[in-house]
Amino acid sequence: MSTPPKLLVFAGSIRQNSFNRKLANVTAALARASGAEVTHIELADFDVPMYNADLEAKGTPPDVMKLKQIMFEHPAWIICSPEYNGSYTALLKNTVDWVSSPVKSDPAWHEGFKSFSGKVVGVLSASPGALGGLRSQSHLVPLLLNAQCWVAPKAFALGRAGSAFDTEGKLLDDAHLKNVQAVIDQVLFASARLAA
């Protein structure tokens, strides 16, 4: 019996009623139903300060090391990226900056992109606007490519997100579900092919 693919899902927001956190919940549920072994994390659960090389020189924070390990262990990711001022969030950039920074005192983590290199990443976004956070994706993809990730060509931007979910956080429109599922399918397919 083949091992289920390991998929990491997270949103670039910690806001309580974040549309992208809702989208991440939907994504995780759909991916589990597709047979993936899903790890769904909340960035709020990790104590990660703003990146500062002087702070890093005193020692990489323990929760950054946890994130490094979690990201390293998952060959496939899906990121739900909010759009702030036409780009991705400071939270998401700060997470990438910390996790991609080498730990010079630890031989296992001296390579900064160890947690990123070769990962297959799907990008989703949600926004109250008509474009659905599409501009955040256009900035996030080059960042991921620079970190040596493989980015799935299929993506989805959920527009009018304020009316897209029911009271339980589920997507109302079957077309939206199909679009999310298409990204999941492509990410799982590509990560399996790269691992073969």
Coordinates of C-alpha atoms in Angstrom, one line a residue:
M1 CA 0.0 0.0 0.0
S2 CA 1.4 3.4 -1.0
T3 CA 2.1 6.0 1.6
P4 CA -0.4 8.9 1.6
P5 CA 1.1 12.2 0.3
K6 CA 2.0 14.7 3.1
L7 CA 0.5 18.1 2.6
L8 CA 1.1 21.2 4.7
V9 CA -1.7 23.8 4.7
F10 CA -1.6 27.3 6.2
A11 CA -2.9 30.8 5.8
G12 CA -0.9 34.1 5.8
S13 CA -3.3 35.6 8.4
I14 CA -4.0 35.3 12.1
R15 CA -7.2 37.4 12.0
Q16 CA -10.0 35.6 13.8
N17 CA -12.5 35.9 10.9
S18 CA -9.9 35.7 8.1
F19 CA -11.3 34.6 4.8
N20 CA -8.0 32.9 4.1
R21 CA -8.1 31.0 7.3
K22 CA -11.6 29.8 6.3
L23 CA -10.2 28.9 2.9
A24 CA -7.3 26.9 4.5
N25 CA -9.9 25.0 6.6
V26 CA -11.8 24.1 3.5
T27 CA -8.6 23.1 1.7
A28 CA -7.4 20.9 4.5
A29 CA -10.7 19.1 4.6
L30 CA -10.8 18.5 0.8
A31 CA -7.2 17.3 0.8
R32 CA -7.9 14.8 3.6
A33 CA -10.9 13.5 1.6
S34 CA -8.5 13.1 -1.4
G35 CA -6.3 10.8 0.6
A36 CA -3.6 13.2 1.7
E37 CA -2.0 13.2 5.1
V38 CA -2.7 16.8 6.0
T39 CA -0.9 19.0 8.6
H40 CA -2.9 22.2 9.0
I41 CA -1.0 24.8 11.0
E42 CA -2.0 28.3 12.3
L43 CA 0.9 30.7 12.2
A44 CA -0.5 32.3 15.4
D45 CA 0.5 29.2 17.3
F46 CA 4.2 29.9 16.7
D47 CA 6.0 32.6 18.7
V48 CA 8.0 34.2 15.8
P49 CA 9.2 37.8 16.3
M50 CA 9.9 40.2 13.5
Y51 CA 13.1 39.1 11.7
N52 CA 16.1 40.8 13.1
A53 CA 19.7 39.6 12.4
D54 CA 20.9 40.9 15.8
L55 CA 18.2 38.8 17.5
E56 CA 19.1 35.9 15.3
A57 CA 22.7 36.2 16.3
K58 CA 21.6 35.4 19.9
G59 CA 20.0 32.2 18.7
T60 CA 17.2 31.2 16.3
P61 CA 13.9 31.2 18.2
P62 CA 12.6 27.7 19.1
D63 CA 9.4 28.1 17.2
V64 CA 11.3 29.1 14.1
M65 CA 13.1 25.8 14.4
K66 CA 9.8 24.0 14.8
L67 CA 8.5 25.7 11.6
K68 CA 11.7 24.8 9.7
Q69 CA 11.2 21.1 10.6
I70 CA 7.5 21.1 9.8
M71 CA 8.0 22.7 6.4
F72 CA 11.0 20.4 5.6
E73 CA 9.0 17.3 6.4
H74 CA 6.2 18.1 3.9
P75 CA 6.9 17.8 0.2
A76 CA 3.7 19.6 -0.7
W77 CA 2.2 22.8 0.6
I78 CA -0.8 25.0 0.0
I79 CA -0.7 28.6 1.1
C80 CA -3.8 30.8 1.4
S81 CA -2.5 34.3 1.0
P82 CA -4.4 37.4 1.9
E83 CA -3.9 40.6 0.0
Y84 CA -2.7 43.7 1.9
N85 CA -2.0 46.8 -0.2
G86 CA -1.7 44.7 -3.4
S87 CA 0.7 42.2 -2.0
Y88 CA 1.1 39.4 0.6
T89 CA 1.1 40.0 4.3
A90 CA 4.0 41.0 6.5
L91 CA 3.3 37.8 8.6
L92 CA 3.9 35.6 5.5
K93 CA 7.0 37.4 4.5
N94 CA 8.4 37.3 8.1
T95 CA 7.7 33.6 8.2
V96 CA 9.6 33.0 5.0
D97 CA 12.5 35.3 6.1
W98 CA 12.9 33.4 9.4
V99 CA 12.5 29.9 8.0
S100 CA 14.8 30.5 5.1
S101 CA 17.6 32.0 7.2
P102 CA 20.5 29.6 7.8
V103 CA 21.4 28.5 11.4
K104 CA 25.1 28.8 11.3
S105 CA 25.6 27.1 14.7
D106 CA 23.6 24.0 13.6
P107 CA 25.2 21.8 10.8
A108 CA 21.7 20.3 10.0
W109 CA 20.3 23.8 9.2
H110 CA 23.3 25.6 7.6
E111 CA 21.5 25.6 4.2
G112 CA 18.9 28.4 4.4
F113 CA 16.5 27.0 1.7
K114 CA 16.6 23.5 3.2
S115 CA 12.9 23.7 4.2
F116 CA 11.9 25.2 0.8
S117 CA 14.0 23.5 -1.9
G118 CA 12.0 21.1 -4.0
K119 CA 8.6 21.7 -2.3
V120 CA 5.6 21.8 -4.6
V121 CA 3.4 24.7 -3.5
G122 CA -0.1 25.6 -4.5
V123 CA -1.3 29.2 -4.0
L124 CA -4.8 30.2 -3.1
S125 CA -6.2 33.5 -2.0
A126 CA -9.4 35.1 -0.8
S127 CA -10.5 38.7 -0.7
P128 CA -13.7 40.7 -0.4
G129 CA -12.8 42.4 -3.7
A130 CA -13.5 41.1 -7.2
L131 CA -10.0 39.9 -7.9
G132 CA -9.9 37.7 -4.9
G133 CA -6.4 38.5 -3.8
L134 CA -4.8 37.8 -7.2
R135 CA -2.2 40.6 -6.7
S136 CA -0.9 38.9 -3.6
Q137 CA -0.3 35.7 -5.6
S138 CA 1.6 37.7 -8.3
H139 CA 4.0 38.8 -5.6
L140 CA 4.1 35.6 -3.6
V141 CA 5.0 33.3 -6.5
P142 CA 8.4 35.0 -7.3
L143 CA 9.3 34.8 -3.6
L144 CA 8.6 31.0 -3.6
L145 CA 10.5 30.5 -6.8
N146 CA 13.5 32.4 -5.3
A147 CA 13.3 30.0 -2.4
Q148 CA 13.7 27.1 -4.8
C149 CA 10.0 25.9 -4.6
W150 CA 8.1 24.4 -7.5
V151 CA 4.9 26.4 -7.8
A152 CA 1.9 24.7 -9.2
P153 CA 0.7 26.6 -12.4
K154 CA -2.9 26.2 -11.3
A155 CA -4.1 28.6 -8.7
F156 CA -7.4 30.1 -7.4
A157 CA -8.4 33.5 -6.2
L158 CA -11.7 33.6 -4.4
G159 CA -13.4 37.0 -5.0
R160 CA -16.4 38.4 -3.1
A161 CA -15.2 36.2 -0.2
G162 CA -17.6 37.9 2.3
S163 CA -20.5 36.1 0.8
A164 CA -18.7 32.9 -0.3
F165 CA -18.9 31.0 3.0
D166 CA -21.8 29.7 5.1
T167 CA -22.0 30.2 8.8
E168 CA -19.9 27.1 9.4
G169 CA -17.1 28.3 7.1
K170 CA -17.9 26.1 4.2
L171 CA -17.8 27.2 0.6
L172 CA -21.3 27.7 -0.8
D173 CA -20.5 27.5 -4.5
D174 CA -19.7 24.1 -6.1
A175 CA -17.6 25.9 -8.7
H176 CA -15.4 27.4 -6.0
L177 CA -15.0 23.9 -4.4
K178 CA -13.9 22.5 -7.8
N179 CA -11.4 25.3 -8.2
V180 CA -9.8 24.6 -4.8
Q181 CA -9.9 20.8 -5.5
A182 CA -8.1 21.4 -8.8
V183 CA -5.2 23.1 -7.1
I184 CA -5.0 20.3 -4.5
D185 CA -5.0 17.7 -7.2
Q186 CA -2.3 19.3 -9.1
V187 CA -0.1 19.8 -6.1
L188 CA -0.5 16.2 -4.9
F189 CA 0.1 14.9 -8.5
A190 CA 3.3 17.0 -9.0
S191 CA 4.8 16.2 -5.6
A192 CA 4.2 12.5 -6.2
R193 CA 5.9 12.7 -9.5
L194 CA 8.9 14.6 -8.1
A195 CA 9.3 12.0 -5.3
A196 CA 9.1 9.1 -7.7

